[in-house]
Coordinates of C-alpha atoms and ligand atoms in Angstrom, one line a residue:
X102 CA -74.0 195.0 174.2
X103 CA -75.3 191.7 175.0
X104 CA -75.5 189.2 172.4
X105 CA -79.1 187.6 171.7
X106 CA -79.9 184.0 170.9
X107 CA -83.1 182.5 169.6
X108 CA -83.7 178.9 170.9
X109 CA -86.8 177.1 169.2
X110 CA -88.1 174.4 171.4
X111 CA -86.4 176.1 174.4
X112 CA -89.1 175.1 176.9
X113 CA -87.9 171.5 177.6
X114 CA -85.3 169.0 177.1
X115 CA -82.1 169.7 175.0
X116 CA -83.4 173.0 174.0
X117 CA -84.0 174.1 177.6
X118 CA -80.5 173.1 178.5
X119 CA -79.0 175.1 175.6
X120 CA -81.1 178.2 176.7
X121 CA -79.7 177.7 180.3
X122 CA -76.1 177.5 179.0
X123 CA -76.4 180.5 176.7
X124 CA -78.3 182.4 179.5
X125 CA -75.4 181.8 181.8
X126 CA -73.3 183.0 179.1
X127 CA -74.6 186.4 179.3
X128 CA -76.9 186.0 176.1
X129 CA -80.3 187.6 175.9
X130 CA -82.9 185.1 174.9
X131 CA -85.8 184.4 172.8
X132 CA -87.4 181.1 173.7
X133 CA -90.1 179.3 171.7
X134 CA -92.3 176.5 172.7
X135 CA -95.6 174.9 171.9
X136 CA -97.4 174.8 175.0
X137 CA -97.7 177.6 177.9
X138 CA -94.8 176.2 179.8
X139 CA -92.5 178.4 177.4
X140 CA -93.5 181.1 180.0
X141 CA -92.5 179.4 183.0
X142 CA -89.0 178.4 181.4
X143 CA -88.5 182.2 180.4
X144 CA -89.2 183.0 183.9
X145 CA -86.7 180.8 185.3
X146 CA -84.0 182.0 182.8
X147 CA -84.8 185.7 183.6
X148 CA -83.1 184.6 187.0
X149 CA -79.8 184.5 184.9
X150 CA -80.0 188.2 184.7
X151 CA -80.8 188.7 180.7
X152 CA -83.7 189.7 178.8
X153 CA -85.8 186.7 178.1
X154 CA -88.8 186.9 175.5
X155 CA -91.2 183.9 175.4
X156 CA -93.1 182.9 172.2
X157 CA -95.6 180.3 172.6
X158 CA -96.2 179.3 168.7
X159 CA -96.9 176.2 166.6
X160 CA -93.7 175.9 164.3
X161 CA -95.6 173.4 162.1
X162 CA -97.8 176.3 160.9
X163 CA -96.4 179.4 158.7
X164 CA -98.3 181.6 161.2
X165 CA -96.3 180.2 164.3
X166 CA -93.1 180.7 162.3
X167 CA -94.0 184.2 161.6
X168 CA -94.8 184.9 165.4
X169 CA -91.1 183.9 166.1
X170 CA -89.7 186.2 163.3
X171 CA -91.6 189.1 164.4
X172 CA -90.3 188.6 168.0
X173 CA -86.7 188.6 166.5
X174 CA -87.6 191.7 164.6
X175 CA -89.0 193.4 167.8
X176 CA -85.6 192.5 169.8
X177 CA -83.6 194.2 167.1
X178 CA -80.6 191.9 166.7
X179 CA -79.8 188.2 166.5
X180 CA -76.4 186.7 167.0
X181 CA -77.4 183.0 167.8
X182 CA -80.0 180.8 166.1
X183 CA -80.6 177.5 167.6
X184 CA -83.0 175.4 165.6
X185 CA -84.1 172.4 168.0
X186 CA -87.9 172.3 168.0
X187 CA -88.5 168.9 166.6
X188 CA -90.8 165.7 167.0
X189 CA -90.8 162.1 166.1
X190 CA -93.9 159.9 165.6
X191 CA -93.4 156.1 166.6
X192 CA -95.2 153.3 164.9
X193 CA -95.5 151.6 161.6
X194 CA -95.6 154.0 158.6
X195 CA -99.2 152.9 157.5
X196 CA -100.8 153.0 161.0
X197 CA -100.1 156.8 161.3
X198 CA -102.4 159.2 159.5
X199 CA -100.9 160.9 156.6
X200 CA -101.7 164.4 158.2
X201 CA -99.3 163.4 161.3
X202 CA -96.5 162.4 158.9
X203 CA -96.9 165.8 157.1
X204 CA -97.1 167.8 160.2
X205 CA -93.7 166.4 161.3
X206 CA -92.4 167.4 157.9
X207 CA -93.8 171.0 158.5
X208 CA -92.2 171.2 161.7
X209 CA -88.8 169.5 161.3
X210 CA -88.2 170.6 157.8
X211 CA -90.6 173.5 157.1
X212 CA -89.6 175.5 160.0
X213 CA -86.1 175.1 159.5
X214 CA -86.2 176.4 156.1
X215 CA -88.7 179.1 157.0
X216 CA -86.5 180.3 160.0
X217 CA -83.4 180.2 157.9
X218 CA -84.8 182.1 155.0
X219 CA -86.1 184.9 157.1
X220 CA -83.5 185.1 159.6
X221 CA -80.0 184.4 158.2
X222 CA -79.6 187.9 156.8
X223 CA -80.0 189.1 160.3
X224 CA -77.1 186.7 161.4
X225 CA -74.9 188.0 158.6
X226 CA -75.2 191.3 160.0
X227 CA -74.0 190.3 163.3
X228 CA -71.6 187.6 161.9
X229 CA -73.7 185.1 164.1
X230 CA -73.7 181.5 164.6
X231 CA -76.4 178.7 163.8
X232 CA -76.8 175.5 165.6
X233 CA -79.3 172.9 164.1
X234 CA -80.4 170.1 166.3
X235 CA -80.4 167.1 163.9
X236 CA -79.8 163.4 165.3
X237 CA -77.7 160.5 164.7
X238 CA -81.1 159.3 163.3
X239 CA -80.1 161.3 160.3
X240 CA -77.2 158.9 159.3
X241 CA -79.6 156.0 158.4
X242 CA -83.1 154.7 157.7
X243 CA -85.4 154.8 160.9
X244 CA -88.2 152.1 160.5
X245 CA -91.1 152.6 162.9
X246 CA -90.1 156.3 163.0
X247 CA -90.2 156.1 159.2
X248 CA -90.4 160.0 158.5
X249 CA -88.4 161.0 161.4
X250 CA -84.8 160.0 160.3
X251 CA -85.3 161.4 156.8
X252 CA -86.3 164.7 158.2
X253 CA -83.3 164.7 160.2
X254 CA -81.1 163.7 157.2
X255 CA -82.6 166.8 155.3
X256 CA -81.6 169.1 158.1
X257 CA -78.1 167.8 158.2
X258 CA -77.6 168.1 154.6
X259 CA -79.4 171.4 154.2
X260 CA -77.1 172.7 157.1
X261 CA -73.9 171.7 155.7
X262 CA -75.0 173.2 152.4
X263 CA -75.9 176.5 153.8
X264 CA -72.7 176.3 155.9
X265 CA -70.7 176.4 152.5
X266 CA -72.9 179.2 151.1
X267 CA -72.2 181.2 154.0
X268 CA -68.6 180.7 153.9
X269 CA -66.8 184.2 153.9
X270 CA -69.9 185.9 155.7
X271 CA -68.7 185.0 159.2
X272 CA -71.7 183.0 159.9
X273 CA -71.1 179.3 160.9
X274 CA -73.6 176.5 160.7
X275 CA -73.0 173.6 163.3
X276 CA -75.1 170.4 163.2
X277 CA -75.5 168.6 166.6
X278 CA -76.3 164.8 166.2
X279 CA -77.5 163.5 169.5
X280 CA -78.0 160.0 170.3
X281 CA -80.8 158.9 172.3
X282 CA -81.3 161.4 175.1
X283 CA -83.3 161.4 178.4
X284 CA -86.1 163.8 177.6
X285 CA -90.0 163.6 177.0
X286 CA -89.2 163.1 173.3
X287 CA -89.9 159.4 172.8
X288 CA -92.9 159.6 175.2
X289 CA -94.3 162.3 173.0
X290 CA -93.6 160.0 170.1
X291 CA -95.7 157.4 171.5
X292 CA -92.8 155.1 171.8
X293 CA -93.2 153.9 175.6
X294 CA -93.6 150.4 174.4
X295 CA -90.2 150.5 172.5
X296 CA -86.7 150.2 173.9
X297 CA -86.8 154.0 173.7
X298 CA -89.6 154.1 176.3
X299 CA -87.0 153.7 179.1
X300 CA -85.0 157.0 179.8
X301 CA -82.5 155.3 182.2
X302 CA -80.0 154.3 179.5
X303 CA -80.1 157.6 177.5
X304 CA -78.0 160.4 177.5
X305 CA -77.9 163.3 179.9
X306 CA -79.6 166.3 178.0
X307 CA -77.2 168.6 179.8
X308 CA -74.1 166.8 178.3
X309 CA -75.6 167.0 174.8
X310 CA -76.3 170.7 175.0
X311 CA -72.9 171.4 176.2
X312 CA -71.4 169.7 173.4
X313 CA -73.7 171.4 171.0
X314 CA -73.0 174.7 172.3
X315 CA -69.3 174.2 172.5
X316 CA -68.9 173.0 168.9
X317 CA -71.1 175.9 167.8
X318 CA -68.8 178.4 169.7
X319 CA -65.8 176.6 167.9
X320 CA -67.5 177.0 164.6
X321 CA -67.4 173.2 163.9
X322 CA -69.6 171.8 161.3
X323 CA -70.9 168.9 163.2
X324 CA -70.8 167.1 166.4
X325 CA -72.2 163.8 167.9
X326 CA -74.0 164.5 171.2
X327 CA -73.8 162.0 173.8
X328 CA -71.5 159.8 175.9
X329 CA -68.6 157.6 174.4
X330 CA -70.9 154.8 173.5
X331 CA -73.1 157.3 171.5
X332 CA -70.1 158.5 170.0
X333 CA -69.0 155.0 168.8
X334 CA -72.6 154.5 167.3
X335 CA -72.6 157.8 165.4
X336 CA -69.4 157.1 163.7
X337 CA -70.2 153.4 163.1
X338 CA -73.7 154.4 161.5
X339 CA -71.4 156.6 158.7
X340 CA -70.1 153.4 157.3
X341 CA -72.7 150.7 158.0
X342 CA -75.0 149.4 155.0
X343 CA -78.3 151.0 154.8
X344 CA -80.1 147.4 155.2
X345 CA -78.3 146.8 158.3
X346 CA -79.0 150.1 159.9
X347 CA -82.6 149.8 159.0
X348 CA -82.7 146.2 160.8
X349 CA -81.2 147.6 163.7
X350 CA -83.4 150.5 164.2
X351 CA -86.3 148.4 163.6
X352 CA -85.3 146.2 166.5
X353 CA -85.3 149.1 168.8
X354 CA -88.0 151.1 167.6
X355 CA -90.8 148.4 166.9
X356 CA -93.5 148.4 169.4
X357 CA -93.3 145.3 171.6
X358 CA -96.9 144.4 170.8
X359 CA -96.1 143.8 167.3
X360 CA -92.8 142.0 167.8
Ligands
NAP294 N1 -84.4 163.2 172.9 C1 -83.8 162.5 172.0 O1 -83.4 161.2 172.1 C2 -83.2 163.0 170.7 C3 -82.2 162.5 170.0 C4 -81.7 163.1 168.9 C5 -82.1 164.3 168.5 N2 -83.1 164.8 169.2 C6 -83.7 166.1 168.8 O2 -83.5 167.2 169.7 C7 -84.6 168.2 169.6 C8 -85.2 168.5 170.9 O3 -85.8 167.2 171.4 P1 -86.0 167.0 172.9 O4 -85.4 165.6 173.2 O5 -85.5 168.1 173.7 O6 -87.7 167.0 172.9 P2 -88.7 167.4 173.9 O7 -88.3 167.4 175.4 O8 -90.0 166.7 173.6 O9 -88.9 169.0 173.6 C9 -89.4 169.4 172.4 C10 -89.4 170.9 172.4 O10 -90.1 171.3 171.1 C11 -91.2 172.0 171.3 N3 -92.1 171.7 170.3 C12 -92.6 170.4 169.9 N4 -93.5 170.5 169.0 C13 -93.5 171.9 168.7 C14 -94.3 172.7 167.5 N5 -95.3 171.9 166.9 N6 -94.1 174.0 167.6 C15 -93.1 174.7 168.2 N7 -92.4 174.0 169.1 C16 -92.7 172.6 169.3 C17 -91.5 171.6 172.5 O11 -92.7 172.6 173.2 P3 -93.5 172.1 174.4 O12 -92.7 171.5 175.5 O13 -94.2 173.7 174.9 O14 -94.7 171.2 173.8 C18 -90.3 171.6 173.4 O15 -89.8 172.7 173.6 C19 -85.6 167.6 168.5 O16 -85.4 168.3 167.5 C20 -85.0 166.2 168.3 O17 -85.6 165.6 167.2 C21 -83.7 164.3 170.3

């Protein structure tokens, strides 16, 4: 029987590359996305020969999460769960409406907890694997993306804790911590007027996806996603003082019109 993988945010960016890798590795797929383009992505992936289900839903809403859970139930089994859908919001904390901060928390944190609570039992049955797409932003404060870094710190801490609880069940949890990656992510976060507005210096999403999938397959607890320079930054962040990390991130993420 072919294994089945759920990839949230599988319609674009890092998630689409992860889905391409899993599809090429004989997985059937459940692909989720916010916009209708998840259907086009699913159509492309059907070309790899497997069964591909597309779910268009808003994972910041409990009903949107429920749609994904129902798609998994309808498919009948789950072997791999990739929790990748996520957003950042660029700009000064007070300039952003509270509702937008809370929506980020509902998506980045809420959907992670909801999907794990509903679907980990399915993964225990298949002795499956979980890949959580966090960020190197999880390793420190992220001024001018003030709620984003903490949401990823939650994911990393939650994932490591869940991994320990699942020891002995055959289920592994792997955290992928990408550095800046060339997707639509920062544009969608409204960060064009920052250093992150330029995609030319960022990591290739396929490289990041491959590192995540390989780490998951090997059952590693975590991996940094990106080139050599990114690996070095990721390691350094673990030991730098919080104040220093905050100042460095502010330099990169502060919109140029406020400098
Ligand atoms: N790019 C980076 O520099 C970077 C660095 C570190 C970590 N990450 C993390 O990597 C993950 C993927 O990011 P990416 O760079 O691939 O971003 P991306 O290209 O913007 O793709 C985001 C994906 O999430 C989906 N999505 C967005 N909002 C959603 C919602 N409310 N409900 C359901 N799905 C939603 C999008 O669907 P639609 O396309 O249909 O809207 C898309 O499939 C995120 O968790 C991000 O935090 C990214």
